[in-house]
Protein backbone atom coordinates (compact mmCIF):
# COMPACT_ATOMS: atom_id res chain seq x y z
CA UNK A 1 0.00 0.00 0.00
CA UNK A 2 1.00 3.60 -0.55
CA UNK A 3 2.23 5.08 2.75
CA UNK A 4 -0.01 7.66 4.30
CA UNK A 5 1.39 10.81 5.86
CA UNK A 6 -0.31 11.85 9.08
CA UNK A 7 -1.09 15.51 8.48
CA UNK A 8 -1.62 16.32 12.11
CA UNK A 9 0.45 14.28 14.55
CA UNK A 10 4.25 14.38 14.71
CA UNK A 11 5.65 10.85 15.11
CA UNK A 12 8.82 9.85 16.94
CA UNK A 13 11.89 10.85 14.94
CA UNK A 14 13.13 8.26 12.45
CA UNK A 15 14.30 8.19 8.85
CA UNK A 16 10.90 7.03 7.64
CA UNK A 17 9.07 9.60 9.73
CA UNK A 18 11.30 12.39 8.47
CA UNK A 19 10.57 11.32 4.89
CA UNK A 20 6.84 11.39 5.56
CA UNK A 21 7.08 14.71 7.32
CA UNK A 22 8.86 16.29 4.41
CA UNK A 23 6.20 14.85 2.10
CA UNK A 24 3.71 16.97 4.06
CA UNK A 25 6.05 19.96 3.78
CA UNK A 26 6.32 19.38 0.02
CA UNK A 27 2.53 19.30 -0.41
CA UNK A 28 2.17 22.44 1.70
CA UNK A 29 4.84 24.27 -0.27
CA UNK A 30 3.45 23.35 -3.69
CA UNK A 31 -0.02 24.49 -2.66
CA UNK A 32 1.36 27.76 -1.32
CA UNK A 33 3.42 28.28 -4.48
CA UNK A 34 0.34 28.03 -6.67
CA UNK A 35 -1.84 30.43 -4.71
CA UNK A 36 0.90 33.05 -4.38
CA UNK A 37 1.98 32.63 -7.99
CA UNK A 38 -1.49 33.66 -9.12
CA UNK A 39 -1.28 36.90 -7.19
CA UNK A 40 1.48 38.12 -9.50
CA UNK A 41 1.52 35.92 -12.61
CA UNK A 42 -1.11 38.01 -14.38
CA UNK A 43 0.81 41.30 -14.02
CA UNK A 44 2.78 41.09 -17.26
CA UNK A 45 -0.30 39.75 -19.08
CA UNK A 46 -2.51 42.73 -18.17
CA UNK A 47 -1.91 44.68 -21.43
CA UNK A 48 -2.84 41.59 -23.47
CA UNK A 49 -5.93 40.98 -21.35
CA UNK A 50 -7.01 44.58 -21.82
CA UNK A 51 -6.61 44.42 -25.59
CA UNK A 52 -8.36 41.05 -25.93
CA UNK A 53 -11.28 41.58 -23.54
CA UNK A 54 -11.69 45.37 -23.68
CA UNK A 55 -11.03 45.96 -19.99
CA UNK A 56 -10.79 49.48 -18.59
CA UNK A 57 -7.88 50.68 -16.44
CA UNK A 58 -9.96 50.08 -13.31
CA UNK A 59 -10.98 46.69 -14.71
CA UNK A 60 -7.30 45.78 -14.93
CA UNK A 61 -6.83 46.58 -11.25
CA UNK A 62 -9.76 44.31 -10.46
CA UNK A 63 -8.12 41.41 -12.28
CA UNK A 64 -5.68 41.59 -9.37
CA UNK A 65 -8.03 42.75 -6.62
CA UNK A 66 -10.87 40.29 -7.36
CA UNK A 67 -8.42 37.50 -6.56
CA UNK A 68 -6.72 39.20 -3.63
CA UNK A 69 -9.88 40.36 -1.86
CA UNK A 70 -11.65 37.00 -2.16
CA UNK A 71 -8.41 35.33 -1.09
CA UNK A 72 -7.95 37.52 1.97
CA UNK A 73 -11.60 37.90 2.90
CA UNK A 74 -12.43 34.20 3.01
CA UNK A 75 -9.10 33.00 4.40
CA UNK A 76 -10.30 33.12 7.99
CA UNK A 77 -13.18 30.88 6.91
CA UNK A 78 -10.72 28.57 5.17
CA UNK A 79 -8.49 28.42 8.23
CA UNK A 80 -11.38 27.60 10.53
CA UNK A 81 -12.70 25.00 8.09
CA UNK A 82 -9.31 23.24 8.19
CA UNK A 83 -9.61 22.99 11.97
CA UNK A 84 -13.22 21.76 11.91
CA UNK A 85 -13.50 19.56 8.85
CA UNK A 86 -9.97 18.27 8.34
CA UNK A 87 -6.80 19.67 6.83
CA UNK A 88 -6.53 17.14 4.02
CA UNK A 89 -10.17 17.60 3.06
CA UNK A 90 -9.88 21.38 2.91
CA UNK A 91 -6.59 21.14 1.03
CA UNK A 92 -8.27 19.03 -1.64
CA UNK A 93 -11.43 21.18 -1.77
CA UNK A 94 -9.45 24.40 -2.06
CA UNK A 95 -7.08 23.08 -4.70
CA UNK A 96 -9.97 21.59 -6.69
CA UNK A 97 -11.87 24.90 -6.75
CA UNK A 98 -8.69 26.82 -7.58
CA UNK A 99 -7.93 24.51 -10.50
CA UNK A 100 -11.47 24.65 -11.91
CA UNK A 101 -11.55 28.46 -11.65
CA UNK A 102 -8.19 28.66 -13.43
CA UNK A 103 -9.68 26.72 -16.32
CA UNK A 104 -12.71 29.04 -16.43
CA UNK A 105 -10.51 32.16 -16.38
CA UNK A 106 -8.29 30.87 -19.16
CA UNK A 107 -11.36 30.27 -21.34
CA UNK A 108 -13.09 33.60 -20.53
CA UNK A 109 -14.55 35.50 -23.49
CA UNK A 110 -15.75 38.61 -21.64
CA UNK A 111 -14.18 40.83 -19.03
CA UNK A 112 -16.78 39.98 -16.39
CA UNK A 113 -16.15 36.26 -16.91
CA UNK A 114 -12.45 36.77 -16.21
CA UNK A 115 -13.17 38.80 -13.07
CA UNK A 116 -15.64 36.18 -11.82
CA UNK A 117 -13.12 33.41 -12.42
CA UNK A 118 -10.42 35.37 -10.59
CA UNK A 119 -12.75 35.82 -7.61
CA UNK A 120 -13.47 32.06 -7.62
CA UNK A 121 -9.73 31.41 -7.78
CA UNK A 122 -9.32 33.63 -4.74
CA UNK A 123 -12.00 31.69 -2.87
CA UNK A 124 -10.24 28.40 -3.67
CA UNK A 125 -6.93 29.90 -2.56
CA UNK A 126 -8.56 31.06 0.68
CA UNK A 127 -9.46 27.47 1.52
CA UNK A 128 -6.14 26.06 0.31
CA UNK A 129 -3.59 28.46 1.80
CA UNK A 130 -4.43 28.08 5.53
CA UNK A 131 -4.49 24.31 5.10
CA UNK A 132 -0.93 24.40 3.75
CA UNK A 133 0.48 26.18 6.80
CA UNK A 134 -1.64 24.13 9.20
CA UNK A 135 -0.42 20.89 7.62
CA UNK A 136 3.14 22.09 8.06
CA UNK A 137 2.92 23.33 11.65
CA UNK A 138 0.99 20.23 12.72
CA UNK A 139 3.52 17.86 11.18
CA UNK A 140 6.72 19.58 12.37
CA UNK A 141 7.35 20.06 16.10
CA UNK A 142 7.96 23.57 17.38
CA UNK A 143 11.62 24.58 17.47
CA UNK A 144 14.46 24.68 14.95
CA UNK A 145 12.81 22.10 12.66
CA UNK A 146 9.59 24.10 12.45
CA UNK A 147 11.48 27.35 11.88
CA UNK A 148 13.30 25.67 9.01
CA UNK A 149 10.07 24.30 7.57
CA UNK A 150 8.32 27.67 7.84
CA UNK A 151 11.34 29.30 6.22
CA UNK A 152 11.04 26.85 3.33
CA UNK A 153 7.29 27.49 3.10
CA UNK A 154 7.87 31.26 3.11
CA UNK A 155 10.62 30.97 0.52
CA UNK A 156 8.48 28.87 -1.80
CA UNK A 157 5.56 31.25 -1.37
CA UNK A 158 7.78 34.23 -1.96
CA UNK A 159 9.28 32.47 -4.95
CA UNK A 160 5.80 31.90 -6.33
CA UNK A 161 5.02 35.59 -6.14
CA UNK A 162 8.40 36.52 -7.51
CA UNK A 163 8.42 33.94 -10.32
CA UNK A 164 5.01 35.14 -11.47
CA UNK A 165 6.55 37.83 -13.65
CA UNK A 166 8.86 35.44 -15.46
CA UNK A 167 6.27 32.68 -15.82
CA UNK A 168 3.66 35.17 -17.03
CA UNK A 169 6.11 36.75 -19.47
CA UNK A 170 7.16 33.45 -21.01
CA UNK A 171 3.60 32.19 -21.37
CA UNK A 172 2.21 35.48 -22.69
CA UNK A 173 4.93 35.92 -25.32
CA UNK A 174 5.16 32.27 -26.36
CA UNK A 175 1.45 31.35 -26.23
CA UNK A 176 -1.12 33.89 -24.97
CA UNK A 177 -2.30 35.54 -21.76
CA UNK A 178 -4.78 32.69 -21.30
CA UNK A 179 -1.97 30.30 -20.41
CA UNK A 180 -1.01 32.25 -17.29
CA UNK A 181 -4.24 30.74 -15.90
CA UNK A 182 -4.46 27.48 -17.84
CA UNK A 183 -0.99 26.40 -16.65
CA UNK A 184 -2.51 25.85 -13.19
CA UNK A 185 -4.78 23.10 -14.49
CA UNK A 186 -2.28 20.26 -15.14
CA UNK A 187 -0.24 21.20 -12.06
CA UNK A 188 -3.36 21.29 -9.90
CA UNK A 189 -4.54 17.89 -11.15
CA UNK A 190 -1.15 16.30 -10.38
CA UNK A 191 -1.00 17.78 -6.88
CA UNK A 192 -4.59 16.71 -6.19
CA UNK A 193 -3.74 13.12 -7.10
CA UNK A 194 -0.58 13.12 -4.99
CA UNK A 195 -2.26 14.70 -1.96
CA UNK A 196 -5.18 12.26 -2.12
CA UNK A 197 -2.72 9.35 -1.99
CA UNK A 198 -0.12 10.62 0.47
CA UNK A 199 -1.86 12.76 3.05
CA UNK A 200 -3.86 11.34 5.94
CA UNK A 201 -6.71 13.26 7.51
CA UNK A 202 -6.30 15.32 10.65
CA UNK A 203 -8.69 17.62 12.48
CA UNK A 204 -8.93 19.16 15.90
CA UNK A 205 -12.55 18.58 16.91
CA UNK A 206 -15.82 17.22 15.67
CA UNK A 207 -17.84 20.39 15.42
CA UNK A 208 -19.53 20.97 12.09
CA UNK A 209 -20.94 24.48 12.40
CA UNK A 210 -19.06 27.36 10.82
CA UNK A 211 -19.59 31.12 10.89
CA UNK A 212 -20.58 31.79 7.28
CA UNK A 213 -22.22 35.13 8.15
CA UNK A 214 -18.96 36.37 9.63
CA UNK A 215 -17.05 35.35 6.51
CA UNK A 216 -19.49 37.17 4.22
CA UNK A 217 -19.44 40.32 6.37
CA UNK A 218 -15.66 40.59 6.60
CA UNK A 219 -15.20 39.91 2.88
CA UNK A 220 -17.91 42.39 1.85
CA UNK A 221 -16.47 45.02 4.20
CA UNK A 222 -12.93 44.68 2.91
CA UNK A 223 -14.06 44.58 -0.74
CA UNK A 224 -16.19 47.67 -0.19
CA UNK A 225 -13.26 49.63 1.23
CA UNK A 226 -11.00 48.58 -1.66
CA UNK A 227 -13.69 49.48 -4.21
CA UNK A 228 -14.21 52.88 -2.64
CA UNK A 229 -10.49 53.64 -2.78
CA UNK A 230 -10.32 52.63 -6.45
CA UNK A 231 -13.37 54.81 -7.25
CA UNK A 232 -11.54 57.93 -6.05
CA UNK A 233 -9.36 57.68 -9.14
CA UNK A 234 -12.27 58.49 -11.46
CA UNK A 235 -14.97 60.01 -9.28
CA UNK A 236 -13.01 61.82 -6.56
CA UNK A 237 -13.29 61.56 -2.78
CA UNK A 238 -16.61 63.39 -2.38
CA UNK A 239 -18.67 61.57 -5.03
CA UNK A 240 -21.56 59.38 -3.92
CA UNK A 241 -20.11 56.33 -5.67
CA UNK A 242 -16.96 56.79 -3.58
CA UNK A 243 -18.47 57.71 -0.23
CA UNK A 244 -21.03 54.89 -0.13
CA UNK A 245 -18.48 52.04 -0.28
CA UNK A 246 -15.94 53.92 1.84
CA UNK A 247 -18.50 54.41 4.62
CA UNK A 248 -20.31 51.13 4.06
CA UNK A 249 -17.15 49.03 4.29
CA UNK A 250 -16.22 50.05 7.84
CA UNK A 251 -19.88 49.66 8.85
CA UNK A 252 -19.85 46.06 7.59
CA UNK A 253 -16.57 45.40 9.42
CA UNK A 254 -18.04 46.83 12.63
CA UNK A 255 -21.05 44.54 12.18
CA UNK A 256 -18.62 41.65 11.70
CA UNK A 257 -16.98 42.45 15.05
CA UNK A 258 -20.43 42.60 16.69
CA UNK A 259 -21.42 39.24 15.22
CA UNK A 260 -18.16 37.69 16.39
CA UNK A 261 -18.76 38.79 19.97
CA UNK A 262 -22.25 37.26 20.05
CA UNK A 263 -22.08 34.07 18.04
CA UNK A 264 -21.40 30.82 19.89
CA UNK A 265 -18.76 29.64 17.42
CA UNK A 266 -17.23 32.73 15.81
CA UNK A 267 -15.15 32.69 12.67
CA UNK A 268 -12.59 34.91 14.38
CA UNK A 269 -12.64 34.65 18.19
CA UNK A 270 -11.50 38.10 19.24
CA UNK A 271 -9.61 36.64 22.20
CA UNK A 272 -7.07 35.28 19.69
CA UNK A 273 -5.89 38.84 19.15
CA UNK A 274 -5.39 39.17 22.89
CA UNK A 275 -2.04 37.41 22.43
CA UNK A 276 0.49 40.15 21.85
CA UNK A 277 2.52 38.07 19.42
CA UNK A 278 -0.50 37.24 17.25
CA UNK A 279 -1.87 40.79 17.12
CA UNK A 280 1.43 42.60 16.57
CA UNK A 281 2.79 40.13 14.01
CA UNK A 282 -0.40 40.30 11.96
CA UNK A 283 -0.43 44.10 11.92
CA UNK A 284 3.20 44.01 10.78
CA UNK A 285 2.32 41.46 8.09
CA UNK A 286 -0.45 43.72 6.81
CA UNK A 287 1.93 46.69 6.57
CA UNK A 288 4.65 44.73 4.77
CA UNK A 289 2.13 43.14 2.42
CA UNK A 290 0.66 46.54 1.50
CA UNK A 291 4.04 47.63 0.15
CA UNK A 292 5.59 44.48 -1.29
CA UNK A 293 2.53 43.24 -3.20
CA UNK A 294 2.27 46.60 -4.95
CA UNK A 295 5.97 46.53 -5.81
CA UNK A 296 5.51 43.75 -8.35
CA UNK A 297 2.66 45.59 -10.07
CA UNK A 298 4.44 48.93 -10.33
CA UNK A 299 7.78 47.45 -11.35
CA UNK A 300 6.07 45.49 -14.12
CA UNK A 301 4.10 48.41 -15.54
CA UNK A 302 7.17 50.69 -15.26
CA UNK A 303 9.26 48.20 -17.22
CA UNK A 304 6.61 47.78 -19.92
CA UNK A 305 4.99 51.23 -20.13
CA UNK A 306 8.09 53.39 -19.61
CA UNK A 307 11.17 51.32 -20.45
CA UNK A 308 9.40 49.51 -23.33
CA UNK A 309 10.23 45.99 -22.16
CA UNK A 310 8.25 43.12 -23.60
CA UNK A 311 6.31 40.82 -21.28
CA UNK A 312 9.18 38.32 -21.31
CA UNK A 313 11.82 41.00 -20.79
CA UNK A 314 9.87 42.41 -17.84
CA UNK A 315 9.69 38.96 -16.27
CA UNK A 316 13.41 38.38 -16.77
CA UNK A 317 14.23 41.84 -15.40
CA UNK A 318 12.61 40.95 -12.08
CA UNK A 319 14.40 37.61 -11.67
CA UNK A 320 17.10 39.02 -9.35
CA UNK A 321 14.33 40.36 -7.12
CA UNK A 322 12.70 36.93 -7.24
CA UNK A 323 15.90 35.26 -6.11
CA UNK A 324 16.43 37.87 -3.41
CA UNK A 325 13.12 37.18 -1.70
CA UNK A 326 13.79 33.44 -1.77
CA UNK A 327 17.29 33.88 -0.34
CA UNK A 328 15.97 36.25 2.33
CA UNK A 329 13.25 33.82 3.39
CA UNK A 330 15.59 30.81 3.45
CA UNK A 331 18.27 32.71 5.40
CA UNK A 332 15.83 33.95 8.00
CA UNK A 333 15.66 30.83 10.24
CA UNK A 334 19.44 30.80 10.75
CA UNK A 335 19.55 34.52 11.38
CA UNK A 336 16.61 34.28 13.80
CA UNK A 337 18.64 31.91 15.94
CA UNK A 338 21.39 34.52 16.20
CA UNK A 339 19.61 37.87 16.47
CA UNK A 340 16.07 36.92 17.50
CA UNK A 341 12.78 37.06 15.62
CA UNK A 342 11.94 40.66 16.52
CA UNK A 343 15.35 42.03 15.61
CA UNK A 344 15.35 40.20 12.28
CA UNK A 345 11.89 41.55 11.44
CA UNK A 346 13.16 45.07 12.15
CA UNK A 347 16.30 44.58 10.07
CA UNK A 348 14.34 43.19 7.15
CA UNK A 349 11.90 46.10 7.22
CA UNK A 350 14.74 48.64 7.21
CA UNK A 351 16.34 46.93 4.20
CA UNK A 352 13.02 46.87 2.34
CA UNK A 353 12.33 50.55 3.12
CA UNK A 354 15.78 51.46 1.77
CA UNK A 355 14.95 49.65 -1.45
CA UNK A 356 11.64 51.50 -1.82
CA UNK A 357 13.41 54.81 -1.24
CA UNK A 358 15.94 53.98 -3.93
CA UNK A 359 13.24 52.87 -6.35
CA UNK A 360 11.41 56.19 -5.89
CA UNK A 361 14.33 57.92 -7.66
CA UNK A 362 13.39 56.15 -10.93
CA UNK A 363 13.55 58.14 -14.17
CA UNK A 364 12.20 57.82 -17.69
CA UNK A 365 15.56 56.68 -19.02
CA UNK A 366 16.68 54.71 -15.99
CA UNK A 367 19.26 51.98 -16.42
CA UNK A 368 18.33 48.41 -15.65
CA UNK A 369 20.87 48.09 -12.85
CA UNK A 370 19.97 51.27 -10.95
CA UNK A 371 16.28 51.58 -11.78
CA UNK A 372 15.10 47.96 -11.63
CA UNK A 373 17.62 45.38 -10.44
CA UNK A 374 19.39 46.69 -7.34
CA UNK A 375 16.47 48.48 -5.66
CA UNK A 376 14.28 45.47 -6.41
CA UNK A 377 16.80 43.16 -4.74
CA UNK A 378 16.84 45.33 -1.61
CA UNK A 379 13.04 45.54 -1.44
CA UNK A 380 12.50 41.81 -1.79
CA UNK A 381 15.44 40.62 0.32
CA UNK A 382 14.14 42.81 3.14
CA UNK A 383 10.62 41.46 2.72
CA UNK A 384 11.89 37.88 2.85
CA UNK A 385 13.93 38.54 5.98
CA UNK A 386 11.00 40.19 7.76
CA UNK A 387 8.15 37.85 6.81
CA UNK A 388 9.54 34.57 8.16
CA UNK A 389 10.08 35.76 11.77
CA UNK A 390 6.68 37.45 11.75
CA UNK A 391 4.95 34.25 10.61
CA UNK A 392 6.86 32.27 13.23
CA UNK A 393 5.89 34.69 16.01
CA UNK A 394 2.22 34.57 15.07
CA UNK A 395 1.86 30.80 14.63
CA UNK A 396 3.92 29.95 17.72
CA UNK A 397 1.27 31.69 19.80
CA UNK A 398 -1.55 29.53 18.45
CA UNK A 399 -3.55 27.53 21.00
CA UNK A 400 -4.49 23.92 20.26
CA UNK A 401 -7.52 23.81 17.98
CA UNK A 402 -6.78 27.23 16.49
CA UNK A 403 -3.74 26.53 14.33
CA UNK A 404 -5.78 26.82 11.13
CA UNK A 405 -7.39 30.02 12.33
CA UNK A 406 -4.08 31.69 13.15
CA UNK A 407 -2.53 30.42 9.91
CA UNK A 408 -5.45 31.90 8.00
CA UNK A 409 -5.08 35.14 9.91
CA UNK A 410 -1.40 35.44 8.94
CA UNK A 411 -2.20 34.93 5.26
CA UNK A 412 -5.23 37.22 5.50
CA UNK A 413 -3.19 40.06 6.94
CA UNK A 414 -0.50 39.82 4.28
CA UNK A 415 -2.86 39.39 1.33
CA UNK A 416 -5.44 41.94 2.45
CA UNK A 417 -2.64 44.39 3.06
CA UNK A 418 -1.57 43.76 -0.52
CA UNK A 419 -5.06 44.32 -1.95
CA UNK A 420 -5.67 47.53 0.00
CA UNK A 421 -2.11 48.70 -0.60
CA UNK A 422 -2.50 48.26 -4.35
CA UNK A 423 -5.80 50.16 -4.31
CA UNK A 424 -4.30 53.04 -2.31
CA UNK A 425 -0.98 53.25 -4.15
CA UNK A 426 -2.63 52.99 -7.59
CA UNK A 427 -4.82 55.92 -6.61
CA UNK A 428 -1.78 57.85 -5.38
CA UNK A 429 0.05 57.20 -8.65
CA UNK A 430 -2.97 58.10 -10.78
CA UNK A 431 -3.48 61.36 -8.87
CA UNK A 432 0.13 62.36 -9.59
CA UNK A 433 0.00 61.25 -13.23
CA UNK A 434 -3.32 62.96 -13.98
CA UNK A 435 -4.80 62.69 -17.46
CA UNK A 436 -1.38 62.64 -19.13
CA UNK A 437 -0.17 59.18 -20.10
CA UNK A 438 3.32 60.02 -21.41
CA UNK A 439 6.36 58.22 -19.90
CA UNK A 440 7.43 61.20 -17.78
CA UNK A 441 4.02 61.53 -16.11
CA UNK A 442 3.74 57.78 -15.57
CA UNK A 443 7.20 57.67 -14.02
CA UNK A 444 6.35 60.50 -11.64
CA UNK A 445 3.24 58.65 -10.52
CA UNK A 446 5.06 55.37 -9.99
CA UNK A 447 7.86 57.13 -8.08
CA UNK A 448 5.34 58.75 -5.73
CA UNK A 449 3.76 55.32 -5.10
CA UNK A 450 7.17 53.91 -4.11
CA UNK A 451 7.88 56.87 -1.81
CA UNK A 452 4.48 56.39 -0.17
CA UNK A 453 5.10 52.67 0.28
CA UNK A 454 8.50 53.39 1.83
CA UNK A 455 6.86 55.74 4.30
CA UNK A 456 4.32 53.06 5.20
CA UNK A 457 7.15 50.63 5.92
CA UNK A 458 8.85 53.14 8.21
CA UNK A 459 5.58 53.53 10.09
CA UNK A 460 5.37 49.75 10.37
CA UNK A 461 8.94 49.70 11.68
CA UNK A 462 7.93 51.92 14.58
CA UNK A 463 4.91 49.70 15.33
CA UNK A 464 7.10 46.59 15.38
CA UNK A 465 9.74 48.25 17.55
CA UNK A 466 7.18 49.14 20.20
CA UNK A 467 4.77 46.21 19.99
CA UNK A 468 6.44 42.97 18.90
CA UNK A 469 7.40 40.74 21.86
CA UNK A 470 11.08 40.00 22.27
CA UNK A 471 11.10 36.98 24.60
CA UNK A 472 8.96 33.90 25.02
CA UNK A 473 6.97 33.49 28.21
CA UNK A 474 7.20 30.26 30.20
CA UNK A 475 5.13 27.36 28.93
CA UNK A 476 1.49 27.80 29.87
CA UNK A 477 -0.87 24.85 29.77
CA UNK A 478 -3.84 25.55 27.55
CA UNK A 479 -7.23 25.45 29.18
CA UNK A 480 -8.60 23.85 26.02
CA UNK A 481 -8.54 20.08 25.66
CA UNK A 482 -6.85 18.93 22.51
CA UNK A 483 -8.02 15.89 20.63
CA UNK A 484 -5.62 12.98 20.27
CA UNK A 485 -4.45 14.10 16.82
CA UNK A 486 -3.32 17.52 17.98
CA UNK A 487 0.41 18.09 18.61
CA UNK A 488 1.66 19.29 21.97
CA UNK A 489 0.48 22.81 22.83
CA UNK A 490 2.62 25.60 21.45
CA UNK A 491 4.31 27.81 24.00
CA UNK A 492 2.38 31.06 24.14
CA UNK A 493 4.34 34.23 23.57
CA UNK A 494 4.41 37.19 25.93
CA UNK A 495 1.31 39.27 26.07
Coordinates of C-alpha atoms in Angstrom, one line a residue, residues 78-269:
X78 CA -10.7 28.6 5.2
X79 CA -8.5 28.4 8.2
X80 CA -11.4 27.6 10.5
X81 CA -12.7 25.0 8.1
X82 CA -9.3 23.2 8.2
X83 CA -9.6 23.0 12.0
X84 CA -13.2 21.8 11.9
X85 CA -13.5 19.6 8.8
X86 CA -10.0 18.3 8.3
X87 CA -6.8 19.7 6.8
X88 CA -6.5 17.1 4.0
X89 CA -10.2 17.6 3.1
X90 CA -9.9 21.4 2.9
X91 CA -6.6 21.1 1.0
X92 CA -8.3 19.0 -1.6
X93 CA -11.4 21.2 -1.8
X94 CA -9.5 24.4 -2.1
X95 CA -7.1 23.1 -4.7
X96 CA -10.0 21.6 -6.7
X97 CA -11.9 24.9 -6.8
X98 CA -8.7 26.8 -7.6
X99 CA -7.9 24.5 -10.5
X100 CA -11.5 24.7 -11.9
X101 CA -11.6 28.5 -11.6
X102 CA -8.2 28.7 -13.4
X103 CA -9.7 26.7 -16.3
X104 CA -12.7 29.0 -16.4
X105 CA -10.5 32.2 -16.4
X106 CA -8.3 30.9 -19.2
X107 CA -11.4 30.3 -21.3
X108 CA -13.1 33.6 -20.5
X109 CA -14.6 35.5 -23.5
X110 CA -15.7 38.6 -21.6
X111 CA -14.2 40.8 -19.0
X112 CA -16.8 40.0 -16.4
X113 CA -16.1 36.3 -16.9
X114 CA -12.5 36.8 -16.2
X115 CA -13.2 38.8 -13.1
X116 CA -15.6 36.2 -11.8
X117 CA -13.1 33.4 -12.4
X118 CA -10.4 35.4 -10.6
X119 CA -12.7 35.8 -7.6
X120 CA -13.5 32.1 -7.6
X121 CA -9.7 31.4 -7.8
X122 CA -9.3 33.6 -4.7
X123 CA -12.0 31.7 -2.9
X124 CA -10.2 28.4 -3.7
X125 CA -6.9 29.9 -2.6
X126 CA -8.6 31.1 0.7
X127 CA -9.5 27.5 1.5
X128 CA -6.1 26.1 0.3
X129 CA -3.6 28.5 1.8
X130 CA -4.4 28.1 5.5
X131 CA -4.5 24.3 5.1
X132 CA -0.9 24.4 3.7
X133 CA 0.5 26.2 6.8
X134 CA -1.6 24.1 9.2
X135 CA -0.4 20.9 7.6
X136 CA 3.1 22.1 8.1
X137 CA 2.9 23.3 11.6
X138 CA 1.0 20.2 12.7
X139 CA 3.5 17.9 11.2
X140 CA 6.7 19.6 12.4
X141 CA 7.3 20.1 16.1
X142 CA 8.0 23.6 17.4
X143 CA 11.6 24.6 17.5
X144 CA 14.5 24.7 15.0
X145 CA 12.8 22.1 12.7
X146 CA 9.6 24.1 12.5
X147 CA 11.5 27.4 11.9
X148 CA 13.3 25.7 9.0
X149 CA 10.1 24.3 7.6
X150 CA 8.3 27.7 7.8
X151 CA 11.3 29.3 6.2
X152 CA 11.0 26.9 3.3
X153 CA 7.3 27.5 3.1
X154 CA 7.9 31.3 3.1
X155 CA 10.6 31.0 0.5
X156 CA 8.5 28.9 -1.8
X157 CA 5.6 31.2 -1.4
X158 CA 7.8 34.2 -2.0
X159 CA 9.3 32.5 -4.9
X160 CA 5.8 31.9 -6.3
X161 CA 5.0 35.6 -6.1
X162 CA 8.4 36.5 -7.5
X163 CA 8.4 33.9 -10.3
X164 CA 5.0 35.1 -11.5
X165 CA 6.6 37.8 -13.6
X166 CA 8.9 35.4 -15.5
X167 CA 6.3 32.7 -15.8
X168 CA 3.7 35.2 -17.0
X169 CA 6.1 36.7 -19.5
X170 CA 7.2 33.5 -21.0
X171 CA 3.6 32.2 -21.4
X172 CA 2.2 35.5 -22.7
X173 CA 4.9 35.9 -25.3
X174 CA 5.2 32.3 -26.4
X175 CA 1.5 31.4 -26.2
X176 CA -1.1 33.9 -25.0
X177 CA -2.3 35.5 -21.8
X178 CA -4.8 32.7 -21.3
X179 CA -2.0 30.3 -20.4
X180 CA -1.0 32.2 -17.3
X181 CA -4.2 30.7 -15.9
X182 CA -4.5 27.5 -17.8
X183 CA -1.0 26.4 -16.7
X184 CA -2.5 25.8 -13.2
X185 CA -4.8 23.1 -14.5
X186 CA -2.3 20.3 -15.1
X187 CA -0.2 21.2 -12.1
X188 CA -3.4 21.3 -9.9
X189 CA -4.5 17.9 -11.2
X190 CA -1.1 16.3 -10.4
X191 CA -1.0 17.8 -6.9
X192 CA -4.6 16.7 -6.2
X193 CA -3.7 13.1 -7.1
X194 CA -0.6 13.1 -5.0
X195 CA -2.3 14.7 -2.0
X196 CA -5.2 12.3 -2.1
X197 CA -2.7 9.4 -2.0
X198 CA -0.1 10.6 0.5
X199 CA -1.9 12.8 3.0
X200 CA -3.9 11.3 5.9
X201 CA -6.7 13.3 7.5
X202 CA -6.3 15.3 10.6
X203 CA -8.7 17.6 12.5
X204 CA -8.9 19.2 15.9
X205 CA -12.5 18.6 16.9
X206 CA -15.8 17.2 15.7
X207 CA -17.8 20.4 15.4
X208 CA -19.5 21.0 12.1
X209 CA -20.9 24.5 12.4
X210 CA -19.1 27.4 10.8
X211 CA -19.6 31.1 10.9
X212 CA -20.6 31.8 7.3
X213 CA -22.2 35.1 8.2
X214 CA -19.0 36.4 9.6
X215 CA -17.1 35.4 6.5
X216 CA -19.5 37.2 4.2
X217 CA -19.4 40.3 6.4
X218 CA -15.7 40.6 6.6
X219 CA -15.2 39.9 2.9
X220 CA -17.9 42.4 1.8
X221 CA -16.5 45.0 4.2
X222 CA -12.9 44.7 2.9
X223 CA -14.1 44.6 -0.7
X224 CA -16.2 47.7 -0.2
X225 CA -13.3 49.6 1.2
X226 CA -11.0 48.6 -1.7
X227 CA -13.7 49.5 -4.2
X228 CA -14.2 52.9 -2.6
X229 CA -10.5 53.6 -2.8
X230 CA -10.3 52.6 -6.5
X231 CA -13.4 54.8 -7.2
X232 CA -11.5 57.9 -6.1
X233 CA -9.4 57.7 -9.1
X234 CA -12.3 58.5 -11.5
X235 CA -15.0 60.0 -9.3
X236 CA -13.0 61.8 -6.6
X237 CA -13.3 61.6 -2.8
X238 CA -16.6 63.4 -2.4
X239 CA -18.7 61.6 -5.0
X240 CA -21.6 59.4 -3.9
X241 CA -20.1 56.3 -5.7
X242 CA -17.0 56.8 -3.6
X243 CA -18.5 57.7 -0.2
X244 CA -21.0 54.9 -0.1
X245 CA -18.5 52.0 -0.3
X246 CA -15.9 53.9 1.8
X247 CA -18.5 54.4 4.6
X248 CA -20.3 51.1 4.1
X249 CA -17.2 49.0 4.3
X250 CA -16.2 50.1 7.8
X251 CA -19.9 49.7 8.8
X252 CA -19.9 46.1 7.6
X253 CA -16.6 45.4 9.4
X254 CA -18.0 46.8 12.6
X255 CA -21.1 44.5 12.2
X256 CA -18.6 41.7 11.7
X257 CA -17.0 42.4 15.1
X258 CA -20.4 42.6 16.7
X259 CA -21.4 39.2 15.2
X260 CA -18.2 37.7 16.4
X261 CA -18.8 38.8 20.0
X262 CA -22.2 37.3 20.0
X263 CA -22.1 34.1 18.0
X264 CA -21.4 30.8 19.9
X265 CA -18.8 29.6 17.4
X266 CA -17.2 32.7 15.8
X267 CA -15.1 32.7 12.7
X268 CA -12.6 34.9 14.4
X269 CA -12.6 34.7 18.2

